[in-house]
Amino acid sequence: MRVDVLRSFIGDSEGELPTALQPWVRSVEQRCYRQFGTATPAMQLVARQMLRCGFQGLPKRMFLEGKSLELLGLAAAAEDVSAFGRAFRKQFGVSSKDCKLATRLCP
């Protein structure tokens, strides 16, 4: 996706991306951008829907473009939550082990 298109979807009124999403834009010398992590169940569902798309022609293109935006939104949400969690843990001195335990106790 072109940077200007990404900024038009997610950027603020001046076109700046949220701090957590700025790594999504590669520098000129960077060949490609790679994100490592675990796909959420929602992301996996969208990916399966894209792979199993039965449409042809224009409907297929529209479906896949829509699902691409949905996947981008899910990735942005996961990145935002992850950045928030890191900032919270740093500010309050909470370990990631404590956070995992709390998640299991209070889903």
mmCIF file of N, CA, C and O in Angstrom:
data_model
loop_
_atom_site.group_PDB
_atom_site.id
_atom_site.type_symbol
_atom_site.label_atom_id
_atom_site.label_comp_id
_atom_site.label_asym_id
_atom_site.label_seq_id
_atom_site.Cartn_x
_atom_site.Cartn_y
_atom_site.Cartn_z
ATOM 1 N N MET A 1 0.855 -1.168 0.000
ATOM 2 C CA MET A 1 0.000 0.000 0.000
ATOM 3 C C MET A 1 0.902 1.232 0.000
ATOM 4 O O MET A 1 1.883 1.285 0.729
ATOM 5 N N ARG A 2 0.535 2.202 -0.784
ATOM 6 C CA ARG A 2 1.303 3.449 -0.822
ATOM 7 C C ARG A 2 1.136 4.189 0.498
ATOM 8 O O ARG A 2 0.091 4.147 1.132
ATOM 9 N N VAL A 3 2.203 4.897 0.879
ATOM 10 C CA VAL A 3 2.212 5.612 2.156
ATOM 11 C C VAL A 3 1.096 6.639 2.227
ATOM 12 O O VAL A 3 0.422 6.774 3.251
ATOM 13 N N ASP A 4 0.850 7.367 1.140
ATOM 14 C CA ASP A 4 -0.189 8.397 1.171
ATOM 15 C C ASP A 4 -1.578 7.797 1.372
ATOM 16 O O ASP A 4 -2.429 8.378 2.047
ATOM 17 N N VAL A 5 -1.802 6.606 0.847
ATOM 18 C CA VAL A 5 -3.088 5.931 1.039
ATOM 19 C C VAL A 5 -3.231 5.489 2.495
ATOM 20 O O VAL A 5 -4.277 5.695 3.120
ATOM 21 N N LEU A 6 -2.159 4.904 3.053
ATOM 22 C CA LEU A 6 -2.182 4.497 4.459
ATOM 23 C C LEU A 6 -2.453 5.696 5.356
ATOM 24 O O LEU A 6 -3.279 5.634 6.260
ATOM 25 N N ARG A 7 -1.786 6.804 5.087
ATOM 26 C CA ARG A 7 -1.983 8.008 5.903
ATOM 27 C C ARG A 7 -3.403 8.549 5.768
ATOM 28 O O ARG A 7 -3.972 9.070 6.727
ATOM 29 N N SER A 8 -4.006 8.407 4.591
ATOM 30 C CA SER A 8 -5.377 8.904 4.417
ATOM 31 C C SER A 8 -6.374 8.077 5.233
ATOM 32 O O SER A 8 -7.392 8.598 5.671
ATOM 33 N N PHE A 9 -6.071 6.800 5.462
ATOM 34 C CA PHE A 9 -6.957 5.941 6.249
ATOM 35 C C PHE A 9 -6.734 6.088 7.746
ATOM 36 O O PHE A 9 -7.674 6.143 8.518
ATOM 37 N N ILE A 10 -5.461 6.135 8.164
ATOM 38 C CA ILE A 10 -5.149 6.034 9.584
ATOM 39 C C ILE A 10 -4.565 7.314 10.159
ATOM 40 O O ILE A 10 -4.549 7.491 11.359
ATOM 41 N N GLY A 11 -4.096 8.215 9.313
ATOM 42 C CA GLY A 11 -3.431 9.412 9.809
ATOM 43 C C GLY A 11 -4.360 10.398 10.492
ATOM 44 O O GLY A 11 -5.580 10.348 10.330
ATOM 45 N N ASP A 12 -3.741 11.306 11.246
ATOM 46 C CA ASP A 12 -4.523 12.365 11.886
ATOM 47 C C ASP A 12 -4.850 13.445 10.854
ATOM 48 O O ASP A 12 -4.651 13.245 9.656
ATOM 49 N N SER A 13 -5.333 14.585 11.301
ATOM 50 C CA SER A 13 -5.746 15.641 10.371
ATOM 51 C C SER A 13 -4.588 16.167 9.525
ATOM 52 O O SER A 13 -4.796 16.711 8.453
ATOM 53 N N GLU A 14 -3.351 15.984 10.006
ATOM 54 C CA GLU A 14 -2.179 16.416 9.245
ATOM 55 C C GLU A 14 -1.518 15.266 8.485
ATOM 56 O O GLU A 14 -0.462 15.427 7.891
ATOM 57 N N GLY A 15 -2.121 14.093 8.536
ATOM 58 C CA GLY A 15 -1.599 12.950 7.801
ATOM 59 C C GLY A 15 -0.532 12.157 8.536
ATOM 60 O O GLY A 15 0.069 11.257 7.964
ATOM 61 N N GLU A 16 -0.293 12.468 9.808
ATOM 62 C CA GLU A 16 0.712 11.747 10.577
ATOM 63 C C GLU A 16 0.121 10.458 11.140
ATOM 64 O O GLU A 16 -0.999 10.441 11.630
ATOM 65 N N LEU A 17 0.912 9.411 11.071
ATOM 66 C CA LEU A 17 0.474 8.126 11.618
ATOM 67 C C LEU A 17 0.674 8.098 13.124
ATOM 68 O O LEU A 17 1.590 8.743 13.638
ATOM 69 N N PRO A 18 -0.152 7.336 13.847
ATOM 70 C CA PRO A 18 0.087 7.156 15.276
ATOM 71 C C PRO A 18 1.485 6.565 15.493
ATOM 72 O O PRO A 18 1.979 5.803 14.663
ATOM 73 N N THR A 19 2.094 6.908 16.601
ATOM 74 C CA THR A 19 3.455 6.471 16.896
ATOM 75 C C THR A 19 3.612 4.960 16.774
ATOM 76 O O THR A 19 4.596 4.475 16.216
ATOM 77 N N ALA A 20 2.639 4.213 17.268
ATOM 78 C CA ALA A 20 2.725 2.747 17.233
ATOM 79 C C ALA A 20 2.742 2.202 15.810
ATOM 80 O O ALA A 20 3.255 1.111 15.569
ATOM 81 N N LEU A 21 2.197 2.951 14.852
ATOM 82 C CA LEU A 21 2.119 2.462 13.474
ATOM 83 C C LEU A 21 3.192 3.038 12.561
ATOM 84 O O LEU A 21 3.293 2.644 11.403
ATOM 85 N N GLN A 22 4.005 3.956 13.029
ATOM 86 C CA GLN A 22 5.041 4.540 12.190
ATOM 87 C C GLN A 22 6.039 3.514 11.657
ATOM 88 O O GLN A 22 6.523 3.665 10.542
ATOM 89 N N PRO A 23 6.340 2.442 12.416
ATOM 90 C CA PRO A 23 7.234 1.420 11.853
ATOM 91 C C PRO A 23 6.673 0.732 10.605
ATOM 92 O O PRO A 23 7.402 0.065 9.884
ATOM 93 N N TRP A 24 5.382 0.861 10.336
ATOM 94 C CA TRP A 24 4.781 0.252 9.146
ATOM 95 C C TRP A 24 5.301 0.880 7.861
ATOM 96 O O TRP A 24 5.211 0.272 6.804
ATOM 97 N N VAL A 25 5.812 2.099 7.953
ATOM 98 C CA VAL A 25 6.297 2.790 6.761
ATOM 99 C C VAL A 25 7.798 2.558 6.672
ATOM 100 O O VAL A 25 8.552 2.984 7.534
ATOM 101 N N ARG A 26 8.212 1.885 5.627
ATOM 102 C CA ARG A 26 9.627 1.563 5.497
ATOM 103 C C ARG A 26 10.403 2.762 4.974
ATOM 104 O O ARG A 26 9.871 3.602 4.265
ATOM 105 N N SER A 27 11.672 2.801 5.328
ATOM 106 C CA SER A 27 12.537 3.850 4.796
ATOM 107 C C SER A 27 12.937 3.477 3.371
ATOM 108 O O SER A 27 12.758 2.338 2.940
ATOM 109 N N VAL A 28 13.487 4.425 2.651
ATOM 110 C CA VAL A 28 13.841 4.206 1.243
ATOM 111 C C VAL A 28 14.848 3.068 1.105
ATOM 112 O O VAL A 28 14.756 2.263 0.179
ATOM 113 N N GLU A 29 15.803 2.974 2.026
ATOM 114 C CA GLU A 29 16.825 1.935 1.917
ATOM 115 C C GLU A 29 16.349 0.557 2.383
ATOM 116 O O GLU A 29 16.997 -0.443 2.155
ATOM 117 N N GLN A 30 15.200 0.495 3.013
ATOM 118 C CA GLN A 30 14.643 -0.772 3.482
ATOM 119 C C GLN A 30 13.939 -1.463 2.325
ATOM 120 O O GLN A 30 13.065 -0.878 1.680
ATOM 121 N N ARG A 31 14.319 -2.705 2.035
ATOM 122 C CA ARG A 31 13.743 -3.425 0.900
ATOM 123 C C ARG A 31 12.262 -3.738 1.093
ATOM 124 O O ARG A 31 11.448 -3.602 0.194
ATOM 125 N N CYS A 32 11.908 -4.174 2.281
ATOM 126 C CA CYS A 32 10.514 -4.484 2.566
ATOM 127 C C CYS A 32 10.267 -4.366 4.064
ATOM 128 O O CYS A 32 11.191 -4.244 4.849
ATOM 129 N N TYR A 33 9.008 -4.394 4.426
ATOM 130 C CA TYR A 33 8.615 -4.330 5.835
ATOM 131 C C TYR A 33 8.109 -5.698 6.242
ATOM 132 O O TYR A 33 7.317 -6.316 5.539
ATOM 133 N N ARG A 34 8.575 -6.175 7.380
ATOM 134 C CA ARG A 34 8.095 -7.443 7.912
ATOM 135 C C ARG A 34 7.652 -7.243 9.342
ATOM 136 O O ARG A 34 8.326 -6.584 10.117
ATOM 137 N N GLN A 35 6.526 -7.803 9.655
ATOM 138 C CA GLN A 35 6.006 -7.753 11.021
ATOM 139 C C GLN A 35 5.977 -9.177 11.554
ATOM 140 O O GLN A 35 5.417 -10.059 10.920
ATOM 141 N N PHE A 36 6.606 -9.381 12.693
ATOM 142 C CA PHE A 36 6.598 -10.698 13.315
ATOM 143 C C PHE A 36 5.633 -10.677 14.485
ATOM 144 O O PHE A 36 5.587 -9.716 15.239
ATOM 145 N N GLY A 37 4.872 -11.703 14.615
ATOM 146 C CA GLY A 37 3.920 -11.789 15.702
ATOM 147 C C GLY A 37 2.924 -12.886 15.399
ATOM 148 O O GLY A 37 3.031 -13.601 14.410
ATOM 149 N N THR A 38 1.946 -12.977 16.234
ATOM 150 C CA THR A 38 0.927 -14.003 16.082
ATOM 151 C C THR A 38 -0.345 -13.376 15.540
ATOM 152 O O THR A 38 -0.796 -12.354 16.048
ATOM 153 N N ALA A 39 -0.873 -13.984 14.514
ATOM 154 C CA ALA A 39 -2.143 -13.512 13.963
ATOM 155 C C ALA A 39 -3.260 -13.857 14.948
ATOM 156 O O ALA A 39 -3.309 -14.967 15.476
ATOM 157 N N THR A 40 -4.135 -12.903 15.183
ATOM 158 C CA THR A 40 -5.264 -13.140 16.071
ATOM 159 C C THR A 40 -6.267 -14.058 15.370
ATOM 160 O O THR A 40 -6.237 -14.202 14.153
ATOM 161 N N PRO A 41 -7.184 -14.669 16.119
ATOM 162 C CA PRO A 41 -8.209 -15.491 15.473
ATOM 163 C C PRO A 41 -9.012 -14.698 14.430
ATOM 164 O O PRO A 41 -9.364 -15.244 13.381
ATOM 165 N N ALA A 42 -9.273 -13.428 14.703
ATOM 166 C CA ALA A 42 -10.012 -12.606 13.730
ATOM 167 C C ALA A 42 -9.200 -12.428 12.444
ATOM 168 O O ALA A 42 -9.750 -12.488 11.339
ATOM 169 N N MET A 43 -7.902 -12.220 12.572
ATOM 170 C CA MET A 43 -7.037 -12.089 11.394
ATOM 171 C C MET A 43 -7.014 -13.390 10.595
ATOM 172 O O MET A 43 -7.065 -13.378 9.362
ATOM 173 N N GLN A 44 -6.942 -14.505 11.306
ATOM 174 C CA GLN A 44 -6.930 -15.805 10.637
ATOM 175 C C GLN A 44 -8.223 -16.045 9.869
ATOM 176 O O GLN A 44 -8.203 -16.568 8.752
ATOM 177 N N LEU A 45 -9.350 -15.638 10.454
ATOM 178 C CA LEU A 45 -10.642 -15.791 9.791
ATOM 179 C C LEU A 45 -10.684 -14.983 8.496
ATOM 180 O O LEU A 45 -11.088 -15.490 7.448
ATOM 181 N N VAL A 46 -10.233 -13.735 8.548
ATOM 182 C CA VAL A 46 -10.238 -12.892 7.352
ATOM 183 C C VAL A 46 -9.327 -13.487 6.283
ATOM 184 O O VAL A 46 -9.684 -13.536 5.101
ATOM 185 N N ALA A 47 -8.161 -13.975 6.684
ATOM 186 C CA ALA A 47 -7.233 -14.584 5.725
ATOM 187 C C ALA A 47 -7.868 -15.811 5.053
ATOM 188 O O ALA A 47 -7.760 -15.989 3.835
ATOM 189 N N ARG A 48 -8.558 -16.639 5.848
ATOM 190 C CA ARG A 48 -9.244 -17.805 5.270
ATOM 191 C C ARG A 48 -10.334 -17.374 4.286
ATOM 192 O O ARG A 48 -10.501 -17.971 3.226
ATOM 193 N N GLN A 49 -11.082 -16.323 4.640
ATOM 194 C CA GLN A 49 -12.122 -15.826 3.744
ATOM 195 C C GLN A 49 -11.517 -15.339 2.432
ATOM 196 O O GLN A 49 -12.090 -15.557 1.361
ATOM 197 N N MET A 50 -10.359 -14.703 2.506
ATOM 198 C CA MET A 50 -9.692 -14.223 1.294
ATOM 199 C C MET A 50 -9.237 -15.390 0.423
ATOM 200 O O MET A 50 -9.404 -15.372 -0.797
ATOM 201 N N LEU A 51 -8.682 -16.414 1.064
ATOM 202 C CA LEU A 51 -8.187 -17.567 0.315
ATOM 203 C C LEU A 51 -9.317 -18.362 -0.322
ATOM 204 O O LEU A 51 -9.141 -18.970 -1.378
ATOM 205 N N ARG A 52 -10.482 -18.360 0.315
ATOM 206 C CA ARG A 52 -11.616 -19.148 -0.178
ATOM 207 C C ARG A 52 -12.597 -18.336 -1.034
ATOM 208 O O ARG A 52 -13.680 -18.817 -1.346
ATOM 209 N N CYS A 53 -12.215 -17.132 -1.391
ATOM 210 C CA CYS A 53 -13.099 -16.263 -2.168
ATOM 211 C C CYS A 53 -13.508 -16.951 -3.478
ATOM 212 O O CYS A 53 -12.661 -17.372 -4.254
ATOM 213 N N GLY A 54 -14.813 -17.050 -3.716
ATOM 214 C CA GLY A 54 -15.305 -17.723 -4.906
ATOM 215 C C GLY A 54 -15.722 -16.779 -6.028
ATOM 216 O O GLY A 54 -16.195 -17.227 -7.065
ATOM 217 N N PHE A 55 -15.559 -15.490 -5.814
ATOM 218 C CA PHE A 55 -15.949 -14.525 -6.827
ATOM 219 C C PHE A 55 -14.939 -14.492 -7.974
ATOM 220 O O PHE A 55 -13.809 -14.945 -7.832
ATOM 221 N N GLN A 56 -15.350 -13.917 -9.073
ATOM 222 C CA GLN A 56 -14.480 -13.738 -10.233
ATOM 223 C C GLN A 56 -14.559 -12.278 -10.691
ATOM 224 O O GLN A 56 -15.569 -11.608 -10.454
ATOM 225 N N GLY A 57 -13.521 -11.812 -11.348
ATOM 226 C CA GLY A 57 -13.542 -10.484 -11.944
ATOM 227 C C GLY A 57 -13.628 -9.360 -10.923
ATOM 228 O O GLY A 57 -13.017 -9.397 -9.865
ATOM 229 N N LEU A 58 -14.458 -8.346 -11.270
ATOM 230 C CA LEU A 58 -14.593 -7.158 -10.426
ATOM 231 C C LEU A 58 -15.117 -7.468 -9.027
ATOM 232 O O LEU A 58 -14.578 -6.940 -8.044
ATOM 233 N N PRO A 59 -16.136 -8.319 -8.869
ATOM 234 C CA PRO A 59 -16.579 -8.636 -7.501
ATOM 235 C C PRO A 59 -15.457 -9.234 -6.644
ATOM 236 O O PRO A 59 -15.338 -8.914 -5.467
ATOM 237 N N LYS A 60 -14.614 -10.081 -7.250
ATOM 238 C CA LYS A 60 -13.496 -10.669 -6.518
ATOM 239 C C LYS A 60 -12.528 -9.582 -6.073
ATOM 240 O O LYS A 60 -12.093 -9.566 -4.916
ATOM 241 N N ARG A 61 -12.205 -8.674 -6.974
ATOM 242 C CA ARG A 61 -11.272 -7.598 -6.635
ATOM 243 C C ARG A 61 -11.838 -6.728 -5.510
ATOM 244 O O ARG A 61 -11.132 -6.386 -4.563
ATOM 245 N N MET A 62 -13.116 -6.385 -5.600
ATOM 246 C CA MET A 62 -13.736 -5.560 -4.569
ATOM 247 C C MET A 62 -13.746 -6.295 -3.224
ATOM 248 O O MET A 62 -13.460 -5.702 -2.177
ATOM 249 N N PHE A 63 -14.081 -7.586 -3.246
ATOM 250 C CA PHE A 63 -14.107 -8.384 -2.023
ATOM 251 C C PHE A 63 -12.724 -8.424 -1.386
ATOM 252 O O PHE A 63 -12.563 -8.185 -0.192
ATOM 253 N N LEU A 64 -11.688 -8.719 -2.190
ATOM 254 C CA LEU A 64 -10.335 -8.833 -1.667
ATOM 255 C C LEU A 64 -9.799 -7.494 -1.167
ATOM 256 O O LEU A 64 -9.094 -7.442 -0.154
ATOM 257 N N GLU A 65 -10.117 -6.412 -1.856
ATOM 258 C CA GLU A 65 -9.682 -5.093 -1.387
ATOM 259 C C GLU A 65 -10.352 -4.744 -0.059
ATOM 260 O O GLU A 65 -9.705 -4.208 0.845
ATOM 261 N N GLY A 66 -11.632 -5.061 0.063
ATOM 262 C CA GLY A 66 -12.334 -4.816 1.323
ATOM 263 C C GLY A 66 -11.758 -5.637 2.464
ATOM 264 O O GLY A 66 -11.553 -5.136 3.571
ATOM 265 N N LYS A 67 -11.476 -6.897 2.181
ATOM 266 C CA LYS A 67 -10.893 -7.764 3.206
ATOM 267 C C LYS A 67 -9.473 -7.311 3.559
ATOM 268 O O LYS A 67 -9.047 -7.435 4.708
ATOM 269 N N SER A 68 -8.747 -6.784 2.594
ATOM 270 C CA SER A 68 -7.401 -6.253 2.863
ATOM 271 C C SER A 68 -7.480 -5.098 3.851
ATOM 272 O O SER A 68 -6.672 -5.011 4.785
ATOM 273 N N LEU A 69 -8.460 -4.224 3.654
ATOM 274 C CA LEU A 69 -8.637 -3.111 4.592
ATOM 275 C C LEU A 69 -9.058 -3.613 5.968
ATOM 276 O O LEU A 69 -8.623 -3.092 6.995
ATOM 277 N N GLU A 70 -9.902 -4.643 5.988
ATOM 278 C CA GLU A 70 -10.309 -5.225 7.265
ATOM 279 C C GLU A 70 -9.098 -5.808 7.987
ATOM 280 O O GLU A 70 -8.913 -5.606 9.203
ATOM 281 N N LEU A 71 -8.243 -6.501 7.257
ATOM 282 C CA LEU A 71 -7.040 -7.084 7.839
ATOM 283 C C LEU A 71 -6.091 -5.986 8.330
ATOM 284 O O LEU A 71 -5.496 -6.103 9.406
ATOM 285 N N LEU A 72 -5.986 -4.915 7.582
ATOM 286 C CA LEU A 72 -5.169 -3.779 7.997
ATOM 287 C C LEU A 72 -5.706 -3.181 9.296
ATOM 288 O O LEU A 72 -4.941 -2.855 10.205
ATOM 289 N N GLY A 73 -7.012 -3.073 9.405
ATOM 290 C CA GLY A 73 -7.624 -2.558 10.630
ATOM 291 C C GLY A 73 -7.363 -3.460 11.825
ATOM 292 O O GLY A 73 -7.052 -2.983 12.919
ATOM 293 N N LEU A 74 -7.458 -4.754 11.611
ATOM 294 C CA LEU A 74 -7.184 -5.705 12.697
ATOM 295 C C LEU A 74 -5.717 -5.648 13.120
ATOM 296 O O LEU A 74 -5.397 -5.709 14.308
ATOM 297 N N ALA A 75 -4.832 -5.505 12.150
ATOM 298 C CA ALA A 75 -3.400 -5.403 12.464
ATOM 299 C C ALA A 75 -3.111 -4.108 13.220
ATOM 300 O O ALA A 75 -2.328 -4.100 14.176
ATOM 301 N N ALA A 76 -3.758 -3.022 12.808
ATOM 302 C CA ALA A 76 -3.571 -1.739 13.500
ATOM 303 C C ALA A 76 -4.074 -1.831 14.935
ATOM 304 O O ALA A 76 -3.429 -1.343 15.865
ATOM 305 N N ALA A 77 -5.201 -2.483 15.129
ATOM 306 C CA ALA A 77 -5.751 -2.643 16.481
ATOM 307 C C ALA A 77 -4.815 -3.482 17.346
ATOM 308 O O ALA A 77 -4.561 -3.144 18.496
ATOM 309 N N ALA A 78 -4.280 -4.552 16.779
ATOM 310 C CA ALA A 78 -3.358 -5.409 17.537
ATOM 311 C C ALA A 78 -2.083 -4.647 17.884
ATOM 312 O O ALA A 78 -1.569 -4.763 18.994
ATOM 313 N N GLU A 79 -1.576 -3.859 16.955
ATOM 314 C CA GLU A 79 -0.362 -3.073 17.204
ATOM 315 C C GLU A 79 -0.618 -2.013 18.261
ATOM 316 O O GLU A 79 0.208 -1.789 19.143
ATOM 317 N N ASP A 80 -1.772 -1.384 18.197
ATOM 318 C CA ASP A 80 -2.126 -0.341 19.163
ATOM 319 C C ASP A 80 -2.251 -0.935 20.564
ATOM 320 O O ASP A 80 -1.755 -0.381 21.530
ATOM 321 N N VAL A 81 -2.908 -2.073 20.680
ATOM 322 C CA VAL A 81 -3.062 -2.742 21.970
ATOM 323 C C VAL A 81 -1.698 -3.165 22.495
ATOM 324 O O VAL A 81 -1.390 -2.996 23.676
ATOM 325 N N SER A 82 -0.854 -3.687 21.625
ATOM 326 C CA SER A 82 0.481 -4.126 22.031
ATOM 327 C C SER A 82 1.312 -2.945 22.526
ATOM 328 O O SER A 82 1.983 -3.033 23.560
ATOM 329 N N ALA A 83 1.273 -1.825 21.815
ATOM 330 C CA ALA A 83 2.027 -0.628 22.221
ATOM 331 C C ALA A 83 1.490 -0.093 23.548
ATOM 332 O O ALA A 83 2.260 0.316 24.420
ATOM 333 N N PHE A 84 0.166 -0.109 23.704
ATOM 334 C CA PHE A 84 -0.429 0.348 24.960
ATOM 335 C C PHE A 84 0.033 -0.541 26.108
ATOM 336 O O PHE A 84 0.387 -0.063 27.179
ATOM 337 N N GLY A 85 0.026 -1.858 25.885
ATOM 338 C CA GLY A 85 0.449 -2.794 26.918
ATOM 339 C C GLY A 85 1.895 -2.580 27.331
ATOM 340 O O GLY A 85 2.224 -2.596 28.516
ATOM 341 N N ARG A 86 2.782 -2.355 26.352
ATOM 342 C CA ARG A 86 4.192 -2.112 26.673
ATOM 343 C C ARG A 86 4.348 -0.840 27.491
ATOM 344 O O ARG A 86 5.088 -0.803 28.475
ATOM 345 N N ALA A 87 3.640 0.219 27.086
ATOM 346 C CA ALA A 87 3.730 1.494 27.810
ATOM 347 C C ALA A 87 3.179 1.351 29.229
ATOM 348 O O ALA A 87 3.764 1.873 30.184
ATOM 349 N N PHE A 88 2.075 0.636 29.379
ATOM 350 C CA PHE A 88 1.466 0.424 30.692
ATOM 351 C C PHE A 88 2.425 -0.337 31.606
ATOM 352 O O PHE A 88 2.647 0.043 32.749
ATOM 353 N N ARG A 89 2.977 -1.441 31.072
ATOM 354 C CA ARG A 89 3.901 -2.240 31.887
ATOM 355 C C ARG A 89 5.116 -1.431 32.300
ATOM 356 O O ARG A 89 5.578 -1.527 33.433
ATOM 357 N N LYS A 90 5.641 -0.618 31.385
ATOM 358 C CA LYS A 90 6.815 0.192 31.695
ATOM 359 C C LYS A 90 6.484 1.233 32.767
ATOM 360 O O LYS A 90 7.235 1.426 33.723
ATOM 361 N N GLN A 91 5.357 1.910 32.618
ATOM 362 C CA GLN A 91 4.982 2.975 33.545
ATOM 363 C C GLN A 91 4.716 2.439 34.947
ATOM 364 O O GLN A 91 5.092 3.055 35.937
ATOM 365 N N PHE A 92 4.060 1.285 35.038
ATOM 366 C CA PHE A 92 3.657 0.780 36.341
ATOM 367 C C PHE A 92 4.507 -0.384 36.852
ATOM 368 O O PHE A 92 4.221 -0.951 37.900
ATOM 369 N N GLY A 93 5.547 -0.744 36.101
ATOM 370 C CA GLY A 93 6.449 -1.797 36.554
ATOM 371 C C GLY A 93 5.812 -3.161 36.634
ATOM 372 O O GLY A 93 6.145 -3.963 37.504
ATOM 373 N N VAL A 94 4.883 -3.437 35.734
ATOM 374 C CA VAL A 94 4.189 -4.729 35.715
ATOM 375 C C VAL A 94 4.887 -5.629 34.710
ATOM 376 O O VAL A 94 5.187 -5.207 33.596
ATOM 377 N N SER A 95 5.137 -6.864 35.076
ATOM 378 C CA SER A 95 5.797 -7.785 34.147
ATOM 379 C C SER A 95 4.785 -8.367 33.168
ATOM 380 O O SER A 95 3.581 -8.428 33.446
ATOM 381 N N SER A 96 5.292 -8.816 32.021
ATOM 382 C CA SER A 96 4.396 -9.444 31.044
ATOM 383 C C SER A 96 3.838 -10.748 31.602
ATOM 384 O O SER A 96 2.726 -11.154 31.277
ATOM 385 N N LYS A 97 4.581 -11.415 32.506
ATOM 386 C CA LYS A 97 4.085 -12.639 33.151
ATOM 387 C C LYS A 97 2.848 -12.320 33.991
ATOM 388 O O LYS A 97 1.862 -13.052 33.973
ATOM 389 N N ASP A 98 2.876 -11.198 34.724
ATOM 390 C CA ASP A 98 1.721 -10.778 35.519
ATOM 391 C C ASP A 98 0.518 -10.499 34.623
ATOM 392 O O ASP A 98 -0.611 -10.845 34.963
ATOM 393 N N CYS A 99 0.777 -9.861 33.475
ATOM 394 C CA CYS A 99 -0.316 -9.540 32.548
ATOM 395 C C CYS A 99 -0.953 -10.808 31.999
ATOM 396 O O CYS A 99 -2.166 -10.896 31.887
ATOM 397 N N LYS A 100 -0.129 -11.807 31.666
ATOM 398 C CA LYS A 100 -0.670 -13.067 31.147
ATOM 399 C C LYS A 100 -1.500 -13.769 32.210
ATOM 400 O O LYS A 100 -2.557 -14.320 31.924
ATOM 401 N N LEU A 101 -1.025 -13.752 33.439
ATOM 402 C CA LEU A 101 -1.756 -14.372 34.536
ATOM 403 C C LEU A 101 -3.093 -13.666 34.733
ATOM 404 O O LEU A 101 -4.141 -14.305 34.868
ATOM 405 N N ALA A 102 -3.090 -12.337 34.721
ATOM 406 C CA ALA A 102 -4.333 -11.570 34.892
ATOM 407 C C ALA A 102 -5.309 -11.853 33.763
ATOM 408 O O ALA A 102 -6.513 -11.955 33.983
ATOM 409 N N THR A 103 -4.816 -12.013 32.551
ATOM 410 C CA THR A 103 -5.674 -12.311 31.407
ATOM 411 C C THR A 103 -6.341 -13.667 31.570
ATOM 412 O O THR A 103 -7.518 -13.832 31.277
ATOM 413 N N ARG A 104 -5.598 -14.633 32.088
ATOM 414 C CA ARG A 104 -6.175 -15.954 32.308
ATOM 415 C C ARG A 104 -7.213 -15.940 33.426
ATOM 416 O O ARG A 104 -8.218 -16.627 33.377
ATOM 417 N N LEU A 105 -6.963 -15.132 34.454
ATOM 418 C CA LEU A 105 -7.888 -15.069 35.587
ATOM 419 C C LEU A 105 -9.149 -14.262 35.258
ATOM 420 O O LEU A 105 -10.216 -14.560 35.743
ATOM 421 N N CYS A 106 -9.003 -13.226 34.448
ATOM 422 C CA CYS A 106 -10.124 -12.325 34.105
ATOM 423 C C CYS A 106 -10.194 -12.140 32.607
ATOM 424 O O CYS A 106 -9.796 -11.099 32.092
ATOM 425 N N PRO A 107 -10.670 -13.108 31.854
ATOM 426 C CA PRO A 107 -10.676 -13.010 30.384
ATOM 427 C C PRO A 107 -11.598 -11.918 29.857
ATOM 428 O O PRO A 107 -12.497 -11.487 30.453
#
